[in-house]
Amino acid sequence: MIELRTPAEIEQMRPAGRFVASVLQATSAAAKVGVNLLELDELAHRMIRDAGAESCYIDYHPSFGASPFGKVICTSVNDAVLHGLPHDYVLRDGDLVSLDFAASVNGWVADSAISVIVGTPKPADQRLIRTTEEALAAGIDAARVGNKIGDISAAIGSVGKGHGYKINLDFGGHGVGRTMHGDPHVPNDGRAKRGLPLKPGLVLAIEPWWLETTDRIFTDPDGWTLRSRDGSRGAHSEHTIAITPDGPLVLTARD
């Protein structure tokens, strides 16, 4: 079911957005050579406890997950691009890390993701990350009253394909509110002027992601982490936004 939020409810979602942004700022800054993924998860977990927030991931068990997630942040490294389950891995120079985090504050959820390079950057990785961020900005700009879901999807896909990347449609953006995942689904490619009309009060997580040389993925033996079929690297960028009469409002904006 698609729910529209009142202006007062959107204001109530701001603390969740700010908190999710702060956790991603802290964990991305901590993602350095020699740091274990489990340390990043513990940092996020500690911030959740200190803020009195609730994790959206730790007990999460959708149909595509082998078991409850069991951790509080997704840490996808190199050829992993989504749903990376934190494990005993020490970050190395040149690793590309995507961090995806969602939490509930006062009953409202926000969801966001960022990709960063640990240590020495590779130009191809920088380009990969930059294009997901460019696509995210394009998708947000299209999230305006009078447009349709297809306008967001087309804007994202145009950027990705324009840079030569293939777009996987298995996973994409989604509605956000009292729970992390809700209707509508927001594919990362589509046709403009098609689909659900965008109305004030619709809150969405918009999340372009792609891999360097393929659009095919498989699930790691951990039952969660999604990796590229050909070993190429992936990047992921995401914000939770609210559609308002004055334009899109980014609830998870980072300083």
mmCIF file of C-alpha atoms in Angstrom:
data_model
loop_
_atom_site.group_PDB
_atom_site.id
_atom_site.type_symbol
_atom_site.label_atom_id
_atom_site.label_comp_id
_atom_site.label_asym_id
_atom_site.label_seq_id
_atom_site.Cartn_x
_atom_site.Cartn_y
_atom_site.Cartn_z
ATOM 1 C CA MET A 1 0.000 0.000 0.000
ATOM 2 C CA ILE A 2 1.290 3.463 -0.913
ATOM 3 C CA GLU A 3 0.977 6.018 1.889
ATOM 4 C CA LEU A 4 1.313 9.776 1.646
ATOM 5 C CA ARG A 5 2.745 11.644 4.622
ATOM 6 C CA THR A 6 1.447 14.934 5.960
ATOM 7 C CA PRO A 7 3.822 17.896 6.283
ATOM 8 C CA ALA A 8 3.848 17.279 10.056
ATOM 9 C CA GLU A 9 4.815 13.632 9.546
ATOM 10 C CA ILE A 10 7.626 14.581 7.177
ATOM 11 C CA GLU A 11 8.947 16.905 9.884
ATOM 12 C CA GLN A 12 8.803 13.971 12.298
ATOM 13 C CA MET A 13 10.975 11.956 9.880
ATOM 14 C CA ARG A 14 13.795 14.511 9.931
ATOM 15 C CA PRO A 15 15.506 13.130 13.087
ATOM 16 C CA ALA A 16 15.731 9.663 11.490
ATOM 17 C CA GLY A 17 17.252 11.194 8.370
ATOM 18 C CA ARG A 18 19.798 13.170 10.370
ATOM 19 C CA PHE A 19 20.727 10.131 12.434
ATOM 20 C CA VAL A 20 21.209 7.860 9.418
ATOM 21 C CA ALA A 21 23.354 10.549 7.792
ATOM 22 C CA SER A 22 25.502 10.844 10.918
ATOM 23 C CA VAL A 23 26.117 7.096 11.069
ATOM 24 C CA LEU A 24 27.185 6.985 7.428
ATOM 25 C CA GLN A 25 29.480 9.956 7.979
ATOM 26 C CA ALA A 26 31.099 8.225 10.958
ATOM 27 C CA THR A 27 31.447 4.792 9.392
ATOM 28 C CA SER A 28 32.718 6.081 6.045
ATOM 29 C CA ALA A 29 35.331 8.187 7.866
ATOM 30 C CA ALA A 30 36.349 5.116 9.887
ATOM 31 C CA ALA A 31 36.710 2.906 6.787
ATOM 32 C CA LYS A 32 40.504 2.968 6.599
ATOM 33 C CA VAL A 33 43.256 0.486 5.808
ATOM 34 C CA GLY A 34 43.519 -2.040 8.654
ATOM 35 C CA VAL A 35 39.943 -1.584 9.927
ATOM 36 C CA ASN A 36 37.773 -4.691 10.198
ATOM 37 C CA LEU A 37 34.248 -4.675 8.774
ATOM 38 C CA LEU A 38 33.037 -5.920 12.141
ATOM 39 C CA GLU A 39 34.471 -2.753 13.706
ATOM 40 C CA LEU A 40 32.351 -0.645 11.356
ATOM 41 C CA ASP A 41 29.287 -2.649 12.347
ATOM 42 C CA GLU A 42 30.099 -2.183 16.035
ATOM 43 C CA LEU A 43 30.513 1.571 15.524
ATOM 44 C CA ALA A 44 27.072 1.758 13.911
ATOM 45 C CA HIS A 45 25.626 -0.463 16.634
ATOM 46 C CA ARG A 46 27.080 1.771 19.355
ATOM 47 C CA MET A 47 25.634 4.882 17.726
ATOM 48 C CA ILE A 48 22.212 3.197 17.555
ATOM 49 C CA ARG A 49 22.354 2.395 21.275
ATOM 50 C CA ASP A 50 23.563 5.870 22.228
ATOM 51 C CA ALA A 51 20.788 7.539 20.214
ATOM 52 C CA GLY A 52 18.021 5.260 21.445
ATOM 53 C CA ALA A 53 17.312 4.328 17.820
ATOM 54 C CA GLU A 54 16.312 0.935 16.422
ATOM 55 C CA SER A 55 18.080 -1.097 13.747
ATOM 56 C CA CYS A 56 16.106 -1.950 10.623
ATOM 57 C CA TYR A 57 18.542 -4.716 9.688
ATOM 58 C CA ILE A 58 19.416 -6.901 12.650
ATOM 59 C CA ASP A 59 16.177 -8.939 12.630
ATOM 60 C CA TYR A 60 15.387 -8.343 8.955
ATOM 61 C CA HIS A 61 14.539 -11.571 7.112
ATOM 62 C CA PRO A 62 12.948 -11.012 3.678
ATOM 63 C CA SER A 63 12.417 -13.778 1.150
ATOM 64 C CA PHE A 64 15.780 -13.097 -0.551
ATOM 65 C CA GLY A 65 17.783 -13.427 2.697
ATOM 66 C CA ALA A 66 18.924 -16.826 3.948
ATOM 67 C CA SER A 67 18.375 -15.892 7.614
ATOM 68 C CA PRO A 68 17.871 -12.796 9.779
ATOM 69 C CA PHE A 69 20.606 -10.322 8.804
ATOM 70 C CA GLY A 70 22.102 -10.226 12.292
ATOM 71 C CA LYS A 71 24.120 -6.999 11.819
ATOM 72 C CA VAL A 72 23.147 -3.326 11.692
ATOM 73 C CA ILE A 73 24.900 -2.019 8.556
ATOM 74 C CA CYS A 74 25.589 -3.415 5.080
ATOM 75 C CA THR A 75 29.278 -3.428 4.134
ATOM 76 C CA SER A 76 29.790 -4.376 0.474
ATOM 77 C CA VAL A 77 33.442 -4.557 -0.634
ATOM 78 C CA ASN A 78 34.813 -4.528 -4.207
ATOM 79 C CA ASP A 79 32.805 -7.052 -6.268
ATOM 80 C CA ALA A 80 30.040 -6.967 -3.649
ATOM 81 C CA VAL A 81 27.508 -4.207 -4.290
ATOM 82 C CA LEU A 82 24.410 -4.775 -2.119
ATOM 83 C CA HIS A 83 23.441 -6.346 1.204
ATOM 84 C CA GLY A 84 27.049 -6.995 2.221
ATOM 85 C CA LEU A 85 26.996 -8.907 5.503
ATOM 86 C CA PRO A 86 29.736 -7.614 7.833
ATOM 87 C CA HIS A 87 32.295 -10.332 8.515
ATOM 88 C CA ASP A 88 35.890 -10.775 9.628
ATOM 89 C CA TYR A 89 37.588 -8.884 6.804
ATOM 90 C CA VAL A 90 40.304 -6.255 7.245
ATOM 91 C CA LEU A 91 40.142 -3.409 4.740
ATOM 92 C CA ARG A 92 43.078 -3.093 2.339
ATOM 93 C CA ASP A 93 44.523 -0.233 0.331
ATOM 94 C CA GLY A 94 42.356 0.388 -2.738
ATOM 95 C CA ASP A 95 39.226 -1.394 -1.506
ATOM 96 C CA LEU A 96 35.905 0.055 -2.692
ATOM 97 C CA VAL A 97 33.350 -0.082 0.127
ATOM 98 C CA SER A 98 29.623 0.588 -0.096
ATOM 99 C CA LEU A 99 27.919 1.282 3.229
ATOM 100 C CA ASP A 100 24.125 1.014 3.408
ATOM 101 C CA PHE A 101 22.312 1.900 6.635
ATOM 102 C CA ALA A 102 18.709 2.238 7.775
ATOM 103 C CA ALA A 103 17.339 2.933 11.224
ATOM 104 C CA SER A 104 14.147 3.924 12.977
ATOM 105 C CA VAL A 105 13.958 6.978 15.251
ATOM 106 C CA ASN A 106 10.701 7.657 17.099
ATOM 107 C CA GLY A 107 8.947 5.169 14.839
ATOM 108 C CA TRP A 108 10.080 6.714 11.535
ATOM 109 C CA VAL A 109 12.635 5.159 9.185
ATOM 110 C CA ALA A 110 15.336 6.635 6.966
ATOM 111 C CA ASP A 111 17.599 4.731 4.575
ATOM 112 C CA SER A 112 20.799 5.855 2.846
ATOM 113 C CA ALA A 113 24.011 4.540 1.279
ATOM 114 C CA ILE A 114 27.444 5.829 0.337
ATOM 115 C CA SER A 115 30.427 4.324 -1.489
ATOM 116 C CA VAL A 116 34.013 5.231 -0.600
ATOM 117 C CA ILE A 117 37.532 4.166 -1.552
ATOM 118 C CA VAL A 118 39.943 3.036 1.158
ATOM 119 C CA GLY A 119 43.444 4.435 0.750
ATOM 120 C CA THR A 120 44.751 4.823 -2.792
ATOM 121 C CA PRO A 121 41.917 5.405 -5.301
ATOM 122 C CA LYS A 122 41.695 3.821 -8.733
ATOM 123 C CA PRO A 123 40.312 6.126 -11.461
ATOM 124 C CA ALA A 124 37.808 3.470 -12.593
ATOM 125 C CA ASP A 125 36.444 3.212 -9.042
ATOM 126 C CA GLN A 126 36.219 6.984 -8.707
ATOM 127 C CA ARG A 127 34.270 7.149 -11.960
ATOM 128 C CA LEU A 128 31.968 4.337 -10.841
ATOM 129 C CA ILE A 129 31.132 6.083 -7.571
ATOM 130 C CA ARG A 130 30.805 9.494 -9.202
ATOM 131 C CA THR A 131 28.247 8.233 -11.720
ATOM 132 C CA THR A 132 26.038 6.657 -9.033
ATOM 133 C CA GLU A 133 26.112 9.994 -7.204
ATOM 134 C CA GLU A 134 25.318 11.854 -10.427
ATOM 135 C CA ALA A 135 22.434 9.454 -11.092
ATOM 136 C CA LEU A 136 21.151 9.902 -7.552
ATOM 137 C CA ALA A 137 21.116 13.674 -8.021
ATOM 138 C CA ALA A 138 19.286 13.282 -11.343
ATOM 139 C CA GLY A 139 16.721 10.943 -9.792
ATOM 140 C CA ILE A 140 16.118 13.319 -6.902
ATOM 141 C CA ASP A 141 15.696 16.255 -9.271
ATOM 142 C CA ALA A 142 13.016 14.304 -11.153
ATOM 143 C CA ALA A 143 11.099 13.569 -7.928
ATOM 144 C CA ARG A 144 8.664 16.435 -8.350
ATOM 145 C CA VAL A 145 4.919 16.811 -8.128
ATOM 146 C CA GLY A 146 3.408 16.232 -11.562
ATOM 147 C CA ASN A 147 6.074 13.790 -12.674
ATOM 148 C CA LYS A 148 5.788 10.008 -12.446
ATOM 149 C CA ILE A 149 7.900 7.182 -11.032
ATOM 150 C CA GLY A 150 9.135 6.526 -14.559
ATOM 151 C CA ASP A 151 10.669 10.002 -14.659
ATOM 152 C CA ILE A 152 12.869 9.145 -11.657
ATOM 153 C CA SER A 153 13.814 5.789 -13.162
ATOM 154 C CA ALA A 154 14.541 7.267 -16.587
ATOM 155 C CA ALA A 155 16.740 9.995 -15.084
ATOM 156 C CA ILE A 156 18.796 7.433 -13.163
ATOM 157 C CA GLY A 157 19.092 5.044 -16.096
ATOM 158 C CA SER A 158 20.069 7.807 -18.497
ATOM 159 C CA VAL A 159 23.101 8.680 -16.383
ATOM 160 C CA GLY A 160 24.183 5.074 -15.905
ATOM 161 C CA LYS A 161 23.788 4.050 -19.514
ATOM 162 C CA GLY A 162 25.288 7.329 -20.672
ATOM 163 C CA HIS A 163 28.515 6.340 -18.923
ATOM 164 C CA GLY A 164 28.432 2.852 -20.384
ATOM 165 C CA TYR A 165 27.130 0.912 -17.384
ATOM 166 C CA LYS A 166 24.511 -1.821 -17.564
ATOM 167 C CA ILE A 167 21.533 -1.435 -15.225
ATOM 168 C CA ASN A 168 20.252 -4.314 -13.114
ATOM 169 C CA LEU A 169 16.538 -4.040 -12.296
ATOM 170 C CA ASP A 170 16.316 -6.762 -9.641
ATOM 171 C CA PHE A 171 16.779 -4.268 -6.805
ATOM 172 C CA GLY A 172 16.038 -0.550 -6.696
ATOM 173 C CA GLY A 173 14.457 2.219 -4.684
ATOM 174 C CA HIS A 174 11.325 1.932 -2.571
ATOM 175 C CA GLY A 175 8.869 3.645 -0.312
ATOM 176 C CA VAL A 176 9.956 4.491 3.250
ATOM 177 C CA GLY A 177 7.904 5.349 6.320
ATOM 178 C CA ARG A 178 7.154 3.323 9.413
ATOM 179 C CA THR A 179 9.070 0.424 7.845
ATOM 180 C CA MET A 180 12.215 0.273 5.735
ATOM 181 C CA HIS A 181 10.764 -1.194 2.549
ATOM 182 C CA GLY A 182 7.359 -0.279 1.190
ATOM 183 C CA ASP A 183 5.575 0.582 -2.015
ATOM 184 C CA PRO A 184 6.221 1.849 -4.584
ATOM 185 C CA HIS A 185 9.224 0.156 -6.169
ATOM 186 C CA VAL A 186 11.537 2.609 -7.949
ATOM 187 C CA PRO A 187 13.573 0.837 -10.680
ATOM 188 C CA ASN A 188 16.934 2.274 -11.709
ATOM 189 C CA ASP A 189 15.858 2.482 -15.337
ATOM 190 C CA GLY A 190 12.528 3.055 -17.017
ATOM 191 C CA ARG A 191 10.423 5.179 -19.322
ATOM 192 C CA ALA A 192 9.631 8.797 -18.562
ATOM 193 C CA LYS A 193 5.989 9.772 -17.981
ATOM 194 C CA ARG A 194 5.035 6.207 -17.036
ATOM 195 C CA GLY A 195 3.922 4.727 -13.749
ATOM 196 C CA LEU A 196 2.660 6.155 -10.470
ATOM 197 C CA PRO A 197 2.027 9.922 -10.397
ATOM 198 C CA LEU A 198 4.234 11.685 -7.838
ATOM 199 C CA LYS A 199 2.202 13.497 -5.183
ATOM 200 C CA PRO A 200 3.130 15.606 -2.152
ATOM 201 C CA GLY A 201 3.823 13.428 0.877
ATOM 202 C CA LEU A 202 5.350 10.492 -0.991
ATOM 203 C CA VAL A 203 8.589 9.456 0.736
ATOM 204 C CA LEU A 204 11.068 7.386 -1.248
ATOM 205 C CA ALA A 205 14.515 5.877 -0.962
ATOM 206 C CA ILE A 206 16.203 6.447 -4.320
ATOM 207 C CA GLU A 207 19.249 4.222 -4.811
ATOM 208 C CA PRO A 208 21.202 3.872 -8.052
ATOM 209 C CA TRP A 209 23.757 1.084 -8.052
ATOM 210 C CA TRP A 210 25.689 -0.684 -10.756
ATOM 211 C CA LEU A 211 28.735 -2.749 -11.565
ATOM 212 C CA GLU A 212 31.648 -1.823 -13.758
ATOM 213 C CA THR A 213 31.234 -4.370 -16.566
ATOM 214 C CA THR A 214 28.072 -6.425 -15.972
ATOM 215 C CA ASP A 215 24.499 -6.299 -14.733
ATOM 216 C CA ARG A 216 24.501 -9.898 -13.504
ATOM 217 C CA ILE A 217 24.753 -10.718 -9.813
ATOM 218 C CA PHE A 218 24.763 -13.760 -7.545
ATOM 219 C CA THR A 219 24.275 -14.337 -3.827
ATOM 220 C CA ASP A 220 27.368 -15.085 -1.768
ATOM 221 C CA PRO A 221 27.390 -18.276 0.360
ATOM 222 C CA ASP A 222 26.653 -16.080 3.396
ATOM 223 C CA GLY A 223 23.094 -15.925 2.041
ATOM 224 C CA TRP A 224 23.011 -12.130 1.795
ATOM 225 C CA THR A 225 25.883 -10.421 -0.009
ATOM 226 C CA LEU A 226 25.219 -9.745 -3.695
ATOM 227 C CA ARG A 227 28.298 -9.910 -5.943
ATOM 228 C CA SER A 228 29.008 -9.339 -9.612
ATOM 229 C CA ARG A 229 29.090 -12.404 -11.842
ATOM 230 C CA ASP A 230 32.342 -11.353 -13.486
ATOM 231 C CA GLY A 231 34.217 -10.057 -10.436
ATOM 232 C CA SER A 232 33.938 -6.403 -11.427
ATOM 233 C CA ARG A 233 33.417 -3.782 -8.757
ATOM 234 C CA GLY A 234 30.188 -2.055 -7.802
ATOM 235 C CA ALA A 235 29.058 1.209 -6.234
ATOM 236 C CA HIS A 236 25.837 2.298 -4.528
ATOM 237 C CA SER A 237 24.436 5.712 -3.569
ATOM 238 C CA GLU A 238 21.129 6.336 -1.804
ATOM 239 C CA HIS A 239 19.063 9.022 -0.088
ATOM 240 C CA THR A 240 15.630 9.120 1.506
ATOM 241 C CA ILE A 241 13.628 12.000 0.053
ATOM 242 C CA ALA A 242 10.178 13.462 0.532
ATOM 243 C CA ILE A 243 8.212 14.908 -2.378
ATOM 244 C CA THR A 244 6.802 18.313 -1.440
ATOM 245 C CA PRO A 245 5.022 21.126 -3.324
ATOM 246 C CA ASP A 246 8.314 23.045 -3.153
ATOM 247 C CA GLY A 247 10.392 20.213 -4.643
ATOM 248 C CA PRO A 248 12.251 17.184 -3.308
ATOM 249 C CA LEU A 249 13.433 17.317 0.316
ATOM 250 C CA VAL A 250 16.509 15.167 1.067
ATOM 251 C CA LEU A 251 15.992 13.817 4.570
ATOM 252 C CA THR A 252 19.339 11.994 4.753
ATOM 253 C CA ALA A 253 21.548 14.832 3.471
ATOM 254 C CA ARG A 254 25.093 14.616 4.860
ATOM 255 C CA ASP A 255 27.136 17.657 5.878
#
